[in-house]
């Protein structure tokens, strides 16, 4: 193959540009390890919308069944196959743990001692935790919301022991983010993604998914 000096210069320029782009991209994007707990009776949107958005944003999300079976039935009778069983996971590498809401899913999460201990350990390390809808009740029962601002599905605020109830779509306080309910699943998930890739890249994904059009920002 014959390569002209002009083509050689072009390829050198292109390669240099690619290296600069790759270095910039890698310096702003963080690949996180995120685990989502699935219990019988989980709320579908609250569980799977964050999984979808976080994976689109380049994050590693693992769904964990706490039922003893990979197949978990949601609160509306939709069966989802989890990535692995809770017992198979090593949560020591978790950057974030996520609790979807739904009933009786949230109660089932709260009654699972392994989940409870994982949340305590995660908080002690100062690592991120997310809970939405009724699931903040789990954090409340563990005392993880004392002195914090938090939100949840209306009617469950009494279970957030020691928390200041904000009534917001989502609330971030320290390493914990809480969400209000199904309609909050998208903004809640985008906020979580921004923790790892920044607001600018998250805004780009919002545009690609027409979320900005939905909320009247485009």
Coordinates of C-alpha atoms in Angstrom, one line a residue:
X1 CA 0.0 0.0 0.0
X2 CA 1.3 3.5 -1.0
X3 CA 0.8 6.2 1.6
X4 CA 1.3 9.9 0.6
X5 CA 2.9 12.4 2.9
X6 CA -0.5 14.2 3.0
X7 CA -2.3 11.1 4.2
X8 CA 0.4 10.4 6.7
X9 CA 0.1 13.9 8.2
X10 CA -3.7 13.4 8.2
X11 CA -3.5 10.2 10.1
X12 CA -1.0 11.6 12.6
X13 CA -3.3 14.5 13.3
X14 CA -6.3 12.3 13.6
X15 CA -4.5 9.9 16.0
X16 CA -3.3 12.9 18.1
X17 CA -6.9 14.2 18.3
X18 CA -8.2 10.8 19.3
X19 CA -5.6 10.5 22.1
X20 CA -6.5 14.0 23.5
X21 CA -10.3 13.1 23.3
X22 CA -9.7 9.7 25.0
X23 CA -7.7 11.3 27.8
X24 CA -10.3 14.0 28.4
X25 CA -13.1 11.5 28.3
X26 CA -11.4 9.1 30.7
X27 CA -10.6 11.9 33.2
X28 CA -14.3 12.9 33.5
X29 CA -16.0 9.5 33.4
X30 CA -16.0 7.1 36.3
X31 CA -16.9 3.5 35.9
X32 CA -18.9 2.6 39.1
X33 CA -20.0 -0.7 40.4
X34 CA -23.6 -0.4 41.4
X35 CA -25.9 -3.1 42.9
X36 CA -29.7 -3.0 42.8
X37 CA -31.6 -5.3 45.2
X38 CA -34.7 -7.0 43.9
X39 CA -37.2 -8.4 46.3
X40 CA -40.6 -10.0 45.6
X41 CA -43.0 -7.1 45.1
X42 CA -40.5 -4.5 43.8
X43 CA -41.8 -1.5 41.8
X44 CA -40.8 -2.0 38.1
X45 CA -40.1 1.6 37.1
X46 CA -38.2 2.4 40.2
X47 CA -35.9 -0.6 39.8
X48 CA -35.4 -0.8 36.1
X49 CA -35.3 2.9 35.0
X50 CA -32.2 3.5 37.1
X51 CA -30.6 0.3 35.7
X52 CA -31.3 1.4 32.1
X53 CA -30.1 5.0 32.6
X54 CA -27.0 4.0 34.5
X55 CA -26.0 1.4 31.9
X56 CA -26.6 3.8 29.1
X57 CA -24.2 6.1 31.0
X58 CA -21.5 3.5 31.0
X59 CA -21.9 2.2 34.6
X60 CA -21.7 -1.4 35.7
X61 CA -25.0 -2.3 37.3
X62 CA -25.7 -5.7 38.8
X63 CA -29.2 -6.7 39.8
X64 CA -29.3 -9.0 42.8
X65 CA -32.2 -11.2 43.8
X66 CA -32.8 -11.6 47.5
X67 CA -35.4 -14.3 46.9
X68 CA -33.2 -17.4 46.5
X69 CA -34.2 -17.5 42.8
X70 CA -32.9 -15.5 39.9
X71 CA -36.5 -14.8 38.8
X72 CA -38.2 -12.1 40.8
X73 CA -41.9 -11.1 40.5
X74 CA -42.7 -7.4 40.7
X75 CA -45.6 -5.7 42.5
X76 CA -47.6 -5.7 39.2
X77 CA -46.9 -9.3 38.3
X78 CA -43.9 -8.7 35.9
X79 CA -41.2 -11.4 36.3
X80 CA -37.6 -10.2 35.9
X81 CA -34.5 -12.3 35.8
X82 CA -31.8 -10.9 38.1
X83 CA -28.1 -11.0 37.2
X84 CA -27.2 -13.0 40.3
X85 CA -28.3 -14.1 43.7
X86 CA -27.6 -11.9 46.7
X87 CA -25.6 -14.8 48.3
X88 CA -23.3 -14.9 45.3
X89 CA -22.3 -11.2 45.4
X90 CA -19.3 -9.6 47.0
X91 CA -20.5 -6.2 48.0
X92 CA -17.2 -5.0 49.3
X93 CA -16.5 -3.4 45.9
X94 CA -19.9 -1.6 45.7
X95 CA -19.7 2.1 44.8
X96 CA -23.5 2.3 45.3
X97 CA -26.4 0.2 46.6
X98 CA -29.9 0.9 45.3
X99 CA -33.2 0.0 46.8
X100 CA -36.3 0.2 44.6
X101 CA -39.6 0.8 46.3
X102 CA -42.9 -1.0 45.8
X103 CA -44.9 -3.1 48.2
X104 CA -44.4 -5.6 49.6
X105 CA -40.9 -5.3 48.0
X106 CA -39.8 -2.6 50.5
X107 CA -41.0 -4.6 53.5
X108 CA -39.2 -7.7 52.1
X109 CA -36.0 -5.7 51.7
X110 CA -36.3 -4.4 55.3
X111 CA -36.7 -8.0 56.6
X112 CA -33.6 -9.3 54.8
X113 CA -30.8 -9.3 57.3
X114 CA -28.1 -9.5 54.6
X115 CA -29.4 -6.4 52.9
X116 CA -29.6 -4.5 56.2
X117 CA -26.0 -5.4 57.1
X118 CA -24.8 -4.5 53.6
X119 CA -26.4 -1.0 53.9
X120 CA -24.8 -0.4 57.3
X121 CA -21.4 -1.4 56.0
X122 CA -21.9 0.8 52.9
X123 CA -22.8 3.8 55.1
X124 CA -19.9 3.2 57.4
X125 CA -17.5 3.4 54.4
X126 CA -19.2 6.7 53.3
X127 CA -20.2 5.1 50.0
X128 CA -23.4 6.0 48.2
X129 CA -26.8 4.5 48.9
X130 CA -30.1 5.2 47.0
X131 CA -33.7 4.4 48.0
X132 CA -36.9 5.4 46.4
X133 CA -40.6 5.4 47.2
X134 CA -41.3 3.2 50.2
X135 CA -37.7 1.9 50.4
X136 CA -36.3 4.8 52.5
X137 CA -38.2 3.0 55.3
X138 CA -35.3 0.5 55.2
X139 CA -32.8 3.2 55.8
X140 CA -35.0 4.8 58.5
X141 CA -35.3 1.5 60.4
X142 CA -31.4 1.3 60.4
X143 CA -31.1 4.9 61.7
X144 CA -29.2 5.9 58.6
X145 CA -31.5 8.9 58.0
X146 CA -31.2 10.6 61.4
X147 CA -30.3 14.2 61.0
X148 CA -30.6 14.0 57.2
X149 CA -33.0 15.5 54.7
X150 CA -34.9 12.8 52.8
X151 CA -38.0 12.2 50.7
X152 CA -40.2 9.2 50.0
X153 CA -43.7 8.2 48.8
X154 CA -46.2 10.3 50.7
X155 CA -47.5 8.2 53.7
X156 CA -44.2 6.6 54.4
X157 CA -42.5 9.6 55.9
X158 CA -43.3 8.3 59.4
X159 CA -40.9 5.4 58.8
X160 CA -37.9 7.7 58.1
X161 CA -36.9 8.0 61.7
X162 CA -35.1 11.2 62.5
X163 CA -35.2 12.6 59.0
X164 CA -36.4 16.0 57.7
X165 CA -39.1 15.1 55.2
X166 CA -38.6 17.3 52.1
X167 CA -41.5 16.2 49.8
X168 CA -39.1 16.7 46.8
X169 CA -38.8 14.4 43.8
X170 CA -35.4 13.4 45.0
X171 CA -33.2 14.6 47.8
X172 CA -29.4 14.3 48.2
X173 CA -27.9 14.5 51.7
X174 CA -24.3 13.3 52.0
X175 CA -23.8 9.8 50.6
X176 CA -27.6 9.1 50.5
X177 CA -30.1 9.9 47.8
X178 CA -33.8 9.3 48.3
X179 CA -36.6 9.5 45.7
X180 CA -40.3 10.1 46.0
X181 CA -41.9 7.5 43.7
X182 CA -42.5 6.1 40.2
X183 CA -42.6 9.5 38.5
X184 CA -39.4 10.5 40.2
X185 CA -37.5 7.5 38.8
X186 CA -36.0 9.3 35.8
X187 CA -34.8 12.5 37.5
X188 CA -33.6 10.3 40.5
X189 CA -31.6 8.1 38.1
X190 CA -30.1 11.0 36.2
X191 CA -29.0 12.5 39.5
X192 CA -27.3 9.2 40.5
X193 CA -25.6 9.0 37.1
X194 CA -24.2 12.5 37.5
X195 CA -22.4 11.4 40.7
X196 CA -20.2 9.3 38.4
X197 CA -20.0 11.1 35.1
X198 CA -20.7 14.7 35.9
X199 CA -23.6 17.0 35.0
X200 CA -22.4 17.8 31.5
X201 CA -22.3 14.2 30.3
X202 CA -25.6 13.5 32.1
X203 CA -27.2 16.4 30.4
X204 CA -26.1 15.0 27.0
X205 CA -27.8 11.7 27.9
X206 CA -30.9 13.5 29.0
X207 CA -31.0 15.1 25.5
X208 CA -30.5 11.8 23.7
X209 CA -33.3 10.2 25.7
X210 CA -35.7 13.2 25.1
X211 CA -35.9 13.8 28.8
X212 CA -35.2 17.5 28.3
X213 CA -38.1 17.7 25.9
X214 CA -40.3 16.0 28.4
X215 CA -39.6 18.5 31.2
X216 CA -39.8 21.5 28.8
X217 CA -36.1 22.4 28.7
X218 CA -35.9 21.9 24.9

